[in-house]
Amino acid sequence: MVDLFFLKTFVSAARSKSFKTAAERNFITQPAVSQQMRALEKKLGGKLFQRQGKNIVLTSAGEILLPYAENILHQYTEAQSRIQKMESHYIGTIRTATIYSIGLYDLQPLVRRYLSKHPQVTIQLEYNQSRRIYEMVQNQRIDFGFVAYPKEMPGVQSTVFHNHKLVCVQSPHKRVFSKKTVTLKDLNEQPYITFSAKVPTGKAIDNFLKTKNINPRYIQDYENIETLKSAVLIGMGFSIVPKATIQHELKNGDLEIVNVNKLDIERPLAVLMAKDKVLTKAMKGFLSLITKKSI
């Protein structure tokens, strides 16, 4: 590989037609210039300079190299400038992937807030399953991943940034429970719409009910929160969902909360990133906003 500094010295010598001037411009000795040019000639396999009186001029090989060398140095300088700017300014792209419920109900307002302050940043948001999000973080295909109920994975670090309270809901137009407050035992044998066991939230709810020896009558399970809510809206049964995901339906009177004594379930939300991830200034600012260190 050719040393960039050798190319810089070569361009200085070619433009000034003097090794002495090249040495002065690059703060090295004249013998060092000669040594660098010999090394460059050996690497490229052709003589680059020839004497013409008191001056040096380019050979045919040198004429070929000059525009390439100048372009390489220009590209390097431009890349260096952009990198330095990215490290000190809020610019660049942040790649994220999230499960549907977090993206829709938690991330969207934060992303809007962040972009209103830093419009030169682009945030890519992809919806995917938890399993795929962990893989994407491990392979550094994304900068940040967002999941519920984080788990230990090699090369991945997680930070819980919020805990959702889970509540029991039903349709006010076709109630499962006539009382506003019930016990856990009252859930037994009642028609139940739930998250799929493939979904961490569904698995956590199932485990909770099993430890309490509660056995509702399973009607249907869904992976998507919106599909699940639709089933409850039409009166197929009750469900247990994050309260944050039903604010619109509560406000419009389409769903209602049933208070269940000792239904103590929280849903931790976490941001994932690779353990060896190098963060730009824009990424650090976004992460701080998510984890509420800087609001």
PDB file of C-alpha atoms in Angstrom:
ATOM      1  CA  MET A   1       0.000   0.000   0.000  1.00  0.00           C
ATOM      2  CA  VAL A   2       1.267   3.457  -0.940  1.00  0.00           C
ATOM      3  CA  ASP A   3       1.710   5.920   1.943  1.00  0.00           C
ATOM      4  CA  LEU A   4      -0.555   8.970   1.582  1.00  0.00           C
ATOM      5  CA  PHE A   5       2.236  11.172   2.876  1.00  0.00           C
ATOM      6  CA  PHE A   6       4.473   9.953   0.020  1.00  0.00           C
ATOM      7  CA  LEU A   7       1.774  10.977  -2.458  1.00  0.00           C
ATOM      8  CA  LYS A   8       1.521  14.398  -0.809  1.00  0.00           C
ATOM      9  CA  THR A   9       5.267  14.839  -1.121  1.00  0.00           C
ATOM     10  CA  PHE A  10       5.142  13.679  -4.745  1.00  0.00           C
ATOM     11  CA  VAL A  11       2.437  16.242  -5.625  1.00  0.00           C
ATOM     12  CA  SER A  12       4.425  19.013  -3.909  1.00  0.00           C
ATOM     13  CA  ALA A  13       7.556  18.082  -5.843  1.00  0.00           C
ATOM     14  CA  ALA A  14       5.684  17.772  -9.145  1.00  0.00           C
ATOM     15  CA  ARG A  15       3.974  21.144  -8.818  1.00  0.00           C
ATOM     16  CA  SER A  16       7.038  23.037  -7.554  1.00  0.00           C
ATOM     17  CA  LYS A  17       9.515  21.129  -9.771  1.00  0.00           C
ATOM     18  CA  SER A  18      11.832  21.075  -6.774  1.00  0.00           C
ATOM     19  CA  PHE A  19      12.655  18.508  -4.085  1.00  0.00           C
ATOM     20  CA  LYS A  20      13.874  21.365  -1.896  1.00  0.00           C
ATOM     21  CA  THR A  21      10.542  23.179  -2.045  1.00  0.00           C
ATOM     22  CA  ALA A  22       8.681  19.892  -1.476  1.00  0.00           C
ATOM     23  CA  ALA A  23      10.787  19.298   1.622  1.00  0.00           C
ATOM     24  CA  GLU A  24      10.002  22.768   2.995  1.00  0.00           C
ATOM     25  CA  ARG A  25       6.267  22.447   2.358  1.00  0.00           C
ATOM     26  CA  ASN A  26       6.080  19.092   4.104  1.00  0.00           C
ATOM     27  CA  PHE A  27       8.467  19.884   6.958  1.00  0.00           C
ATOM     28  CA  ILE A  28      10.961  17.157   6.099  1.00  0.00           C
ATOM     29  CA  THR A  29      14.549  17.134   4.829  1.00  0.00           C
ATOM     30  CA  GLN A  30      15.478  17.067   1.156  1.00  0.00           C
ATOM     31  CA  PRO A  31      17.131  13.613   1.491  1.00  0.00           C
ATOM     32  CA  ALA A  32      13.854  12.383   2.993  1.00  0.00           C
ATOM     33  CA  VAL A  33      12.026  13.583  -0.118  1.00  0.00           C
ATOM     34  CA  SER A  34      14.483  11.701  -2.352  1.00  0.00           C
ATOM     35  CA  GLN A  35      14.081   8.584  -0.208  1.00  0.00           C
ATOM     36  CA  GLN A  36      10.293   8.761  -0.358  1.00  0.00           C
ATOM     37  CA  MET A  37      10.279   9.205  -4.147  1.00  0.00           C
ATOM     38  CA  ARG A  38      12.600   6.207  -4.619  1.00  0.00           C
ATOM     39  CA  ALA A  39      10.296   4.117  -2.433  1.00  0.00           C
ATOM     40  CA  LEU A  40       7.291   5.302  -4.441  1.00  0.00           C
ATOM     41  CA  GLU A  41       9.005   4.504  -7.741  1.00  0.00           C
ATOM     42  CA  LYS A  42       9.872   1.025  -6.490  1.00  0.00           C
ATOM     43  CA  LYS A  43       6.311   0.428  -5.374  1.00  0.00           C
ATOM     44  CA  LEU A  44       4.787   1.606  -8.653  1.00  0.00           C
ATOM     45  CA  GLY A  45       7.460   0.111 -10.916  1.00  0.00           C
ATOM     46  CA  GLY A  46       8.408   3.240 -12.875  1.00  0.00           C
ATOM     47  CA  LYS A  47      10.593   6.337 -12.642  1.00  0.00           C
ATOM     48  CA  LEU A  48       8.604   9.439 -11.761  1.00  0.00           C
ATOM     49  CA  PHE A  49      11.072  12.327 -12.177  1.00  0.00           C
ATOM     50  CA  GLN A  50      13.913  13.314 -14.416  1.00  0.00           C
ATOM     51  CA  ARG A  51      16.372  16.226 -14.352  1.00  0.00           C
ATOM     52  CA  GLN A  52      15.903  19.215 -16.656  1.00  0.00           C
ATOM     53  CA  GLY A  53      18.596  21.734 -15.920  1.00  0.00           C
ATOM     54  CA  LYS A  54      18.267  22.889 -12.326  1.00  0.00           C
ATOM     55  CA  ASN A  55      14.708  21.666 -12.111  1.00  0.00           C
ATOM     56  CA  ILE A  56      13.061  18.267 -11.961  1.00  0.00           C
ATOM     57  CA  VAL A  57      10.203  17.365 -14.290  1.00  0.00           C
ATOM     58  CA  LEU A  58       7.794  14.511 -14.456  1.00  0.00           C
ATOM     59  CA  THR A  59       8.391  11.479 -16.622  1.00  0.00           C
ATOM     60  CA  SER A  60       5.520   9.905 -18.567  1.00  0.00           C
ATOM     61  CA  ALA A  61       4.868   7.682 -15.554  1.00  0.00           C
ATOM     62  CA  GLY A  62       4.873  10.729 -13.303  1.00  0.00           C
ATOM     63  CA  GLU A  63       2.384  12.512 -15.589  1.00  0.00           C
ATOM     64  CA  ILE A  64       0.055   9.525 -15.296  1.00  0.00           C
ATOM     65  CA  LEU A  65       0.351   9.407 -11.519  1.00  0.00           C
ATOM     66  CA  LEU A  66      -0.156  13.128 -10.805  1.00  0.00           C
ATOM     67  CA  PRO A  67      -3.938  13.482 -11.402  1.00  0.00           C
ATOM     68  CA  TYR A  68      -4.598  10.200  -9.572  1.00  0.00           C
ATOM     69  CA  ALA A  69      -2.452  11.290  -6.622  1.00  0.00           C
ATOM     70  CA  GLU A  70      -4.207  14.661  -6.428  1.00  0.00           C
ATOM     71  CA  ASN A  71      -7.622  12.983  -6.567  1.00  0.00           C
ATOM     72  CA  ILE A  72      -6.684  10.501  -3.830  1.00  0.00           C
ATOM     73  CA  LEU A  73      -5.476  13.317  -1.576  1.00  0.00           C
ATOM     74  CA  HIS A  74      -8.600  15.349  -2.314  1.00  0.00           C
ATOM     75  CA  GLN A  75     -10.867  12.391  -1.502  1.00  0.00           C
ATOM     76  CA  TYR A  76      -8.975  11.702   1.714  1.00  0.00           C
ATOM     77  CA  THR A  77      -9.189  15.339   2.813  1.00  0.00           C
ATOM     78  CA  GLU A  78     -12.905  15.427   2.038  1.00  0.00           C
ATOM     79  CA  ALA A  79     -13.517  12.181   3.948  1.00  0.00           C
ATOM     80  CA  GLN A  80     -11.487  13.468   6.900  1.00  0.00           C
ATOM     81  CA  SER A  81     -13.486  16.700   6.920  1.00  0.00           C
ATOM     82  CA  ARG A  82     -16.820  14.895   6.818  1.00  0.00           C
ATOM     83  CA  ILE A  83     -15.802  12.488   9.587  1.00  0.00           C
ATOM     84  CA  GLN A  84     -14.609  15.335  11.813  1.00  0.00           C
ATOM     85  CA  LYS A  85     -17.825  17.216  11.133  1.00  0.00           C
ATOM     86  CA  MET A  86     -19.895  14.117  11.957  1.00  0.00           C
ATOM     87  CA  GLU A  87     -18.028  13.658  15.228  1.00  0.00           C
ATOM     88  CA  SER A  88     -18.639  17.254  16.279  1.00  0.00           C
ATOM     89  CA  HIS A  89     -22.058  18.017  14.720  1.00  0.00           C
ATOM     90  CA  TYR A  90     -25.519  16.487  14.650  1.00  0.00           C
ATOM     91  CA  ILE A  91     -25.423  15.035  11.132  1.00  0.00           C
ATOM     92  CA  GLY A  92     -25.517  11.600   9.540  1.00  0.00           C
ATOM     93  CA  THR A  93     -27.864   8.612   9.587  1.00  0.00           C
ATOM     94  CA  ILE A  94     -29.070   6.600  12.593  1.00  0.00           C
ATOM     95  CA  ARG A  95     -30.298   3.101  11.705  1.00  0.00           C
ATOM     96  CA  THR A  96     -32.894   1.623  14.056  1.00  0.00           C
ATOM     97  CA  ALA A  97     -35.190  -1.401  14.199  1.00  0.00           C
ATOM     98  CA  THR A  98     -38.067  -1.895  16.611  1.00  0.00           C
ATOM     99  CA  ILE A  99     -40.950  -4.147  17.446  1.00  0.00           C
ATOM    100  CA  TYR A 100     -44.233  -2.688  16.252  1.00  0.00           C
ATOM    101  CA  SER A 101     -45.719  -1.541  19.562  1.00  0.00           C
ATOM    102  CA  ILE A 102     -42.602   0.348  20.698  1.00  0.00           C
ATOM    103  CA  GLY A 103     -42.175   1.995  17.318  1.00  0.00           C
ATOM    104  CA  LEU A 104     -45.763   3.166  17.154  1.00  0.00           C
ATOM    105  CA  TYR A 105     -46.370   4.246  20.738  1.00  0.00           C
ATOM    106  CA  ASP A 106     -42.975   5.084  22.260  1.00  0.00           C
ATOM    107  CA  LEU A 107     -40.456   5.866  19.541  1.00  0.00           C
ATOM    108  CA  GLN A 108     -42.472   8.000  17.166  1.00  0.00           C
ATOM    109  CA  PRO A 109     -42.883  11.005  19.505  1.00  0.00           C
ATOM    110  CA  LEU A 110     -39.217  10.800  20.527  1.00  0.00           C
ATOM    111  CA  VAL A 111     -38.050  10.604  16.909  1.00  0.00           C
ATOM    112  CA  ARG A 112     -40.193  13.628  15.992  1.00  0.00           C
ATOM    113  CA  ARG A 113     -38.780  15.548  18.926  1.00  0.00           C
ATOM    114  CA  TYR A 114     -35.201  14.657  18.064  1.00  0.00           C
ATOM    115  CA  LEU A 115     -35.539  15.511  14.356  1.00  0.00           C
ATOM    116  CA  SER A 116     -37.187  18.857  15.133  1.00  0.00           C
ATOM    117  CA  LYS A 117     -34.012  19.817  17.000  1.00  0.00           C
ATOM    118  CA  HIS A 118     -31.580  18.130  14.583  1.00  0.00           C
ATOM    119  CA  PRO A 119     -33.060  18.262  11.064  1.00  0.00           C
ATOM    120  CA  GLN A 120     -29.729  17.332   9.412  1.00  0.00           C
ATOM    121  CA  VAL A 121     -29.917  13.850  10.957  1.00  0.00           C
ATOM    122  CA  THR A 122     -31.751  11.033   9.170  1.00  0.00           C
ATOM    123  CA  ILE A 123     -33.337   8.273  11.268  1.00  0.00           C
ATOM    124  CA  GLN A 124     -34.141   5.017   9.497  1.00  0.00           C
ATOM    125  CA  LEU A 125     -36.848   3.055  11.328  1.00  0.00           C
ATOM    126  CA  GLU A 126     -37.540  -0.591  10.469  1.00  0.00           C
ATOM    127  CA  TYR A 127     -40.188  -2.805  12.073  1.00  0.00           C
ATOM    128  CA  ASN A 128     -39.208  -6.384  12.796  1.00  0.00           C
ATOM    129  CA  GLN A 129     -39.479  -9.280  15.246  1.00  0.00           C
ATOM    130  CA  SER A 130     -37.420  -9.288  18.445  1.00  0.00           C
ATOM    131  CA  ARG A 131     -35.315 -12.254  17.301  1.00  0.00           C
ATOM    132  CA  ARG A 132     -34.311 -10.494  14.082  1.00  0.00           C
ATOM    133  CA  ILE A 133     -33.577  -7.246  15.914  1.00  0.00           C
ATOM    134  CA  TYR A 134     -31.040  -8.977  18.167  1.00  0.00           C
ATOM    135  CA  GLU A 135     -29.349 -10.444  15.089  1.00  0.00           C
ATOM    136  CA  MET A 136     -29.244  -7.056  13.370  1.00  0.00           C
ATOM    137  CA  VAL A 137     -27.606  -5.475  16.420  1.00  0.00           C
ATOM    138  CA  GLN A 138     -25.055  -8.306  16.666  1.00  0.00           C
ATOM    139  CA  ASN A 139     -24.158  -7.892  12.979  1.00  0.00           C
ATOM    140  CA  GLN A 140     -24.200  -4.070  13.318  1.00  0.00           C
ATOM    141  CA  ARG A 141     -26.695  -3.765  10.486  1.00  0.00           C
ATOM    142  CA  ILE A 142     -28.446  -1.247  12.734  1.00  0.00           C
ATOM    143  CA  ASP A 143     -27.188   1.207  15.341  1.00  0.00           C
ATOM    144  CA  PHE A 144     -30.011   0.722  17.864  1.00  0.00           C
ATOM    145  CA  GLY A 145     -32.688  -1.900  18.410  1.00  0.00           C
ATOM    146  CA  PHE A 146     -35.822  -1.615  20.541  1.00  0.00           C
ATOM    147  CA  VAL A 147     -37.433  -4.631  22.213  1.00  0.00           C
ATOM    148  CA  ALA A 148     -39.537  -5.607  25.217  1.00  0.00           C
ATOM    149  CA  TYR A 149     -38.259  -7.914  27.952  1.00  0.00           C
ATOM    150  CA  PRO A 150     -34.551  -7.698  26.998  1.00  0.00           C
ATOM    151  CA  LYS A 151     -32.421 -10.817  27.318  1.00  0.00           C
ATOM    152  CA  GLU A 152     -28.705 -11.519  27.453  1.00  0.00           C
ATOM    153  CA  MET A 153     -27.141 -12.007  24.022  1.00  0.00           C
ATOM    154  CA  PRO A 154     -23.427 -12.225  23.062  1.00  0.00           C
ATOM    155  CA  GLY A 155     -22.069  -8.890  21.878  1.00  0.00           C
ATOM    156  CA  VAL A 156     -25.249  -6.992  22.758  1.00  0.00           C
ATOM    157  CA  GLN A 157     -25.797  -4.549  25.600  1.00  0.00           C
ATOM    158  CA  SER A 158     -29.261  -3.432  26.657  1.00  0.00           C
ATOM    159  CA  THR A 159     -30.568  -0.480  28.640  1.00  0.00           C
ATOM    160  CA  VAL A 160     -34.117  -0.425  29.998  1.00  0.00           C
ATOM    161  CA  PHE A 161     -35.583   3.011  29.321  1.00  0.00           C
ATOM    162  CA  HIS A 162     -39.217   2.532  30.303  1.00  0.00           C
ATOM    163  CA  ASN A 163     -41.622   0.126  32.010  1.00  0.00           C
ATOM    164  CA  HIS A 164     -45.135  -0.285  30.643  1.00  0.00           C
ATOM    165  CA  LYS A 165     -47.926  -1.096  33.048  1.00  0.00           C
ATOM    166  CA  LEU A 166     -50.097  -3.949  31.759  1.00  0.00           C
ATOM    167  CA  VAL A 167     -53.871  -3.697  32.220  1.00  0.00           C
ATOM    168  CA  CYS A 168     -56.938  -5.810  31.577  1.00  0.00           C
ATOM    169  CA  VAL A 169     -59.223  -4.410  28.855  1.00  0.00           C
ATOM    170  CA  GLN A 170     -62.571  -5.240  27.317  1.00  0.00           C
ATOM    171  CA  SER A 171     -65.117  -3.754  24.948  1.00  0.00           C
ATOM    172  CA  PRO A 172     -67.657  -1.521  26.758  1.00  0.00           C
ATOM    173  CA  HIS A 173     -70.188  -2.581  24.101  1.00  0.00           C
ATOM    174  CA  LYS A 174     -69.821  -6.320  24.752  1.00  0.00           C
ATOM    175  CA  ARG A 175     -68.462  -6.745  28.245  1.00  0.00           C
ATOM    176  CA  VAL A 176     -66.874  -9.924  29.590  1.00  0.00           C
ATOM    177  CA  PHE A 177     -66.955  -8.553  33.137  1.00  0.00           C
ATOM    178  CA  SER A 178     -69.907  -6.594  34.508  1.00  0.00           C
ATOM    179  CA  LYS A 179     -67.930  -5.331  37.506  1.00  0.00           C
ATOM    180  CA  LYS A 180     -65.326  -2.574  37.261  1.00  0.00           C
ATOM    181  CA  THR A 181     -63.043  -4.424  39.682  1.00  0.00           C
ATOM    182  CA  VAL A 182     -62.441  -8.173  39.667  1.00  0.00           C
ATOM    183  CA  THR A 183     -59.996 -10.682  41.135  1.00  0.00           C
ATOM    184  CA  LEU A 184     -57.453 -12.769  39.277  1.00  0.00           C
ATOM    185  CA  LYS A 185     -59.667 -15.843  39.827  1.00  0.00           C
ATOM    186  CA  ASP A 186     -62.479 -14.078  37.987  1.00  0.00           C
ATOM    187  CA  LEU A 187     -60.388 -14.403  34.806  1.00  0.00           C
ATOM    188  CA  ASN A 188     -60.749 -18.193  34.863  1.00  0.00           C
ATOM    189  CA  GLU A 189     -62.744 -19.650  31.963  1.00  0.00           C
ATOM    190  CA  GLN A 190     -63.412 -16.193  30.499  1.00  0.00           C
ATOM    191  CA  PRO A 191     -62.804 -15.614  26.734  1.00  0.00           C
ATOM    192  CA  TYR A 192     -59.246 -14.385  26.390  1.00  0.00           C
ATOM    193  CA  ILE A 193     -57.435 -12.677  23.495  1.00  0.00           C
ATOM    194  CA  THR A 194     -53.692 -12.719  23.974  1.00  0.00           C
ATOM    195  CA  PHE A 195     -50.305 -12.104  22.421  1.00  0.00           C
ATOM    196  CA  SER A 196     -48.673 -15.049  20.700  1.00  0.00           C
ATOM    197  CA  ALA A 197     -46.259 -17.045  22.872  1.00  0.00           C
ATOM    198  CA  LYS A 198     -43.639 -16.210  20.205  1.00  0.00           C
ATOM    199  CA  VAL A 199     -43.827 -12.600  21.400  1.00  0.00           C
ATOM    200  CA  PRO A 200     -41.902 -11.853  24.638  1.00  0.00           C
ATOM    201  CA  THR A 201     -44.870  -9.935  26.048  1.00  0.00           C
ATOM    202  CA  GLY A 202     -47.183 -12.890  25.408  1.00  0.00           C
ATOM    203  CA  LYS A 203     -44.728 -15.268  27.038  1.00  0.00           C
ATOM    204  CA  ALA A 204     -44.408 -13.009  30.104  1.00  0.00           C
ATOM    205  CA  ILE A 205     -48.188 -12.732  30.543  1.00  0.00           C
ATOM    206  CA  ASP A 206     -48.657 -16.485  30.134  1.00  0.00           C
ATOM    207  CA  ASN A 207     -45.972 -17.171  32.748  1.00  0.00           C
ATOM    208  CA  PHE A 208     -47.618 -14.758  35.170  1.00  0.00           C
ATOM    209  CA  LEU A 209     -51.032 -16.375  34.801  1.00  0.00           C
ATOM    210  CA  LYS A 210     -49.554 -19.863  35.178  1.00  0.00           C
ATOM    211  CA  THR A 211     -47.769 -18.952  38.413  1.00  0.00           C
ATOM    212  CA  LYS A 212     -51.107 -17.684  39.759  1.00  0.00           C
ATOM    213  CA  ASN A 213     -52.957 -20.799  38.539  1.00  0.00           C
ATOM    214  CA  ILE A 214     -55.233 -18.694  36.364  1.00  0.00           C
ATOM    215  CA  ASN A 215     -56.694 -20.379  33.277  1.00  0.00           C
ATOM    216  CA  PRO A 216     -58.780 -18.150  31.043  1.00  0.00           C
ATOM    217  CA  ARG A 217     -60.423 -19.618  27.941  1.00  0.00           C
ATOM    218  CA  TYR A 218     -58.053 -18.923  25.051  1.00  0.00           C
ATOM    219  CA  ILE A 219     -59.889 -17.675  21.970  1.00  0.00           C
ATOM    220  CA  GLN A 220     -57.113 -16.350  19.751  1.00  0.00           C
ATOM    221  CA  ASP A 221     -53.523 -15.092  19.904  1.00  0.00           C
ATOM    222  CA  TYR A 222     -51.872 -12.415  17.799  1.00  0.00           C
ATOM    223  CA  GLU A 223     -48.357 -11.098  17.249  1.00  0.00           C
ATOM    224  CA  ASN A 224     -49.506  -7.588  16.361  1.00  0.00           C
ATOM    225  CA  ILE A 225     -50.972  -5.259  18.994  1.00  0.00           C
ATOM    226  CA  GLU A 226     -53.309  -3.546  16.511  1.00  0.00           C
ATOM    227  CA  THR A 227     -54.830  -6.856  15.384  1.00  0.00           C
ATOM    228  CA  LEU A 228     -55.205  -7.909  19.009  1.00  0.00           C
ATOM    229  CA  LYS A 229     -56.983  -4.672  19.900  1.00  0.00           C
ATOM    230  CA  SER A 230     -59.340  -5.102  16.932  1.00  0.00           C
ATOM    231  CA  ALA A 231     -60.400  -8.495  18.275  1.00  0.00           C
ATOM    232  CA  VAL A 232     -61.166  -7.014  21.692  1.00  0.00           C
ATOM    233  CA  LEU A 233     -63.011  -4.059  20.122  1.00  0.00           C
ATOM    234  CA  ILE A 234     -65.516  -6.371  18.429  1.00  0.00           C
ATOM    235  CA  GLY A 235     -66.108  -8.220  21.692  1.00  0.00           C
ATOM    236  CA  MET A 236     -64.266 -11.503  21.122  1.00  0.00           C
ATOM    237  CA  GLY A 237     -62.967 -11.447  24.692  1.00  0.00           C
ATOM    238  CA  PHE A 238     -60.836  -9.582  27.201  1.00  0.00           C
ATOM    239  CA  SER A 239     -57.092  -9.053  26.935  1.00  0.00           C
ATOM    240  CA  ILE A 240     -54.066  -7.898  28.923  1.00  0.00           C
ATOM    241  CA  VAL A 241     -52.118  -5.177  27.122  1.00  0.00           C
ATOM    242  CA  PRO A 242     -49.698  -2.305  27.807  1.00  0.00           C
ATOM    243  CA  LYS A 243     -51.748   0.687  28.931  1.00  0.00           C
ATOM    244  CA  ALA A 244     -49.699   2.977  26.684  1.00  0.00           C
ATOM    245  CA  THR A 245     -51.045   1.199  23.589  1.00  0.00           C
ATOM    246  CA  ILE A 246     -54.741   1.882  24.262  1.00  0.00           C
ATOM    247  CA  GLN A 247     -54.841   5.605  25.086  1.00  0.00           C
ATOM    248  CA  HIS A 248     -56.688   6.503  21.890  1.00  0.00           C
ATOM    249  CA  GLU A 249     -59.318   3.773  22.401  1.00  0.00           C
ATOM    250  CA  LEU A 250     -59.837   4.751  26.053  1.00  0.00           C
ATOM    251  CA  LYS A 251     -60.320   8.389  25.097  1.00  0.00           C
ATOM    252  CA  ASN A 252     -62.868   7.481  22.406  1.00  0.00           C
ATOM    253  CA  GLY A 253     -64.718   5.026  24.644  1.00  0.00           C
ATOM    254  CA  ASP A 254     -63.951   2.047  22.399  1.00  0.00           C
ATOM    255  CA  LEU A 255     -62.187   0.123  25.177  1.00  0.00           C
ATOM    256  CA  GLU A 256     -62.359   0.196  28.940  1.00  0.00           C
ATOM    257  CA  ILE A 257     -60.003  -0.962  31.697  1.00  0.00           C
ATOM    258  CA  VAL A 258     -61.106  -3.615  34.131  1.00  0.00           C
ATOM    259  CA  ASN A 259     -59.261  -3.303  37.429  1.00  0.00           C
ATOM    260  CA  VAL A 260     -57.859  -6.702  38.404  1.00  0.00           C
ATOM    261  CA  ASN A 261     -56.585  -7.031  41.958  1.00  0.00           C
ATOM    262  CA  LYS A 262     -52.951  -8.131  42.099  1.00  0.00           C
ATOM    263  CA  LEU A 263     -52.458  -7.954  38.324  1.00  0.00           C
ATOM    264  CA  ASP A 264     -48.914  -6.750  38.862  1.00  0.00           C
ATOM    265  CA  ILE A 265     -47.189  -7.066  35.507  1.00  0.00           C
ATOM    266  CA  GLU A 266     -44.768  -4.594  34.029  1.00  0.00           C
ATOM    267  CA  ARG A 267     -43.276  -4.698  30.548  1.00  0.00           C
ATOM    268  CA  PRO A 268     -39.679  -3.413  30.402  1.00  0.00           C
ATOM    269  CA  LEU A 269     -38.655  -1.695  27.181  1.00  0.00           C
ATOM    270  CA  ALA A 270     -34.980  -1.648  26.245  1.00  0.00           C
ATOM    271  CA  VAL A 271     -32.677  -0.091  23.693  1.00  0.00           C
ATOM    272  CA  LEU A 272     -30.053  -2.466  22.304  1.00  0.00           C
ATOM    273  CA  MET A 273     -26.662  -1.713  20.789  1.00  0.00           C
ATOM    274  CA  ALA A 274     -23.501  -3.637  20.006  1.00  0.00           C
ATOM    275  CA  LYS A 275     -21.067  -3.689  22.940  1.00  0.00           C
ATOM    276  CA  ASP A 276     -18.214  -2.408  20.772  1.00  0.00           C
ATOM    277  CA  LYS A 277     -20.364   0.166  18.949  1.00  0.00           C
ATOM    278  CA  VAL A 278     -18.636   3.470  18.168  1.00  0.00           C
ATOM    279  CA  LEU A 279     -21.191   6.269  18.489  1.00  0.00           C
ATOM    280  CA  THR A 280     -21.259   9.523  16.543  1.00  0.00           C
ATOM    281  CA  LYS A 281     -22.386  12.745  18.216  1.00  0.00           C
ATOM    282  CA  ALA A 282     -25.817  12.330  16.614  1.00  0.00           C
ATOM    283  CA  MET A 283     -26.125   8.773  17.969  1.00  0.00           C
ATOM    284  CA  LYS A 284     -25.048   9.834  21.453  1.00  0.00           C
ATOM    285  CA  GLY A 285     -27.672  12.586  21.473  1.00  0.00           C
ATOM    286  CA  PHE A 286     -30.394  10.193  20.333  1.00  0.00           C
ATOM    287  CA  LEU A 287     -29.434   7.603  22.941  1.00  0.00           C
ATOM    288  CA  SER A 288     -29.468  10.257  25.673  1.00  0.00           C
ATOM    289  CA  LEU A 289     -32.968  11.305  24.659  1.00  0.00           C
ATOM    290  CA  ILE A 290     -34.208   7.703  24.680  1.00  0.00           C
ATOM    291  CA  THR A 291     -32.748   6.933  28.091  1.00  0.00           C
ATOM    292  CA  LYS A 292     -33.961  10.309  29.414  1.00  0.00           C
ATOM    293  CA  LYS A 293     -30.504  11.457  30.428  1.00  0.00           C
ATOM    294  CA  SER A 294     -31.031  14.616  28.396  1.00  0.00           C
ATOM    295  CA  ILE A 295     -34.578  15.712  27.634  1.00  0.00           C
TER     296      ILE A 295
END
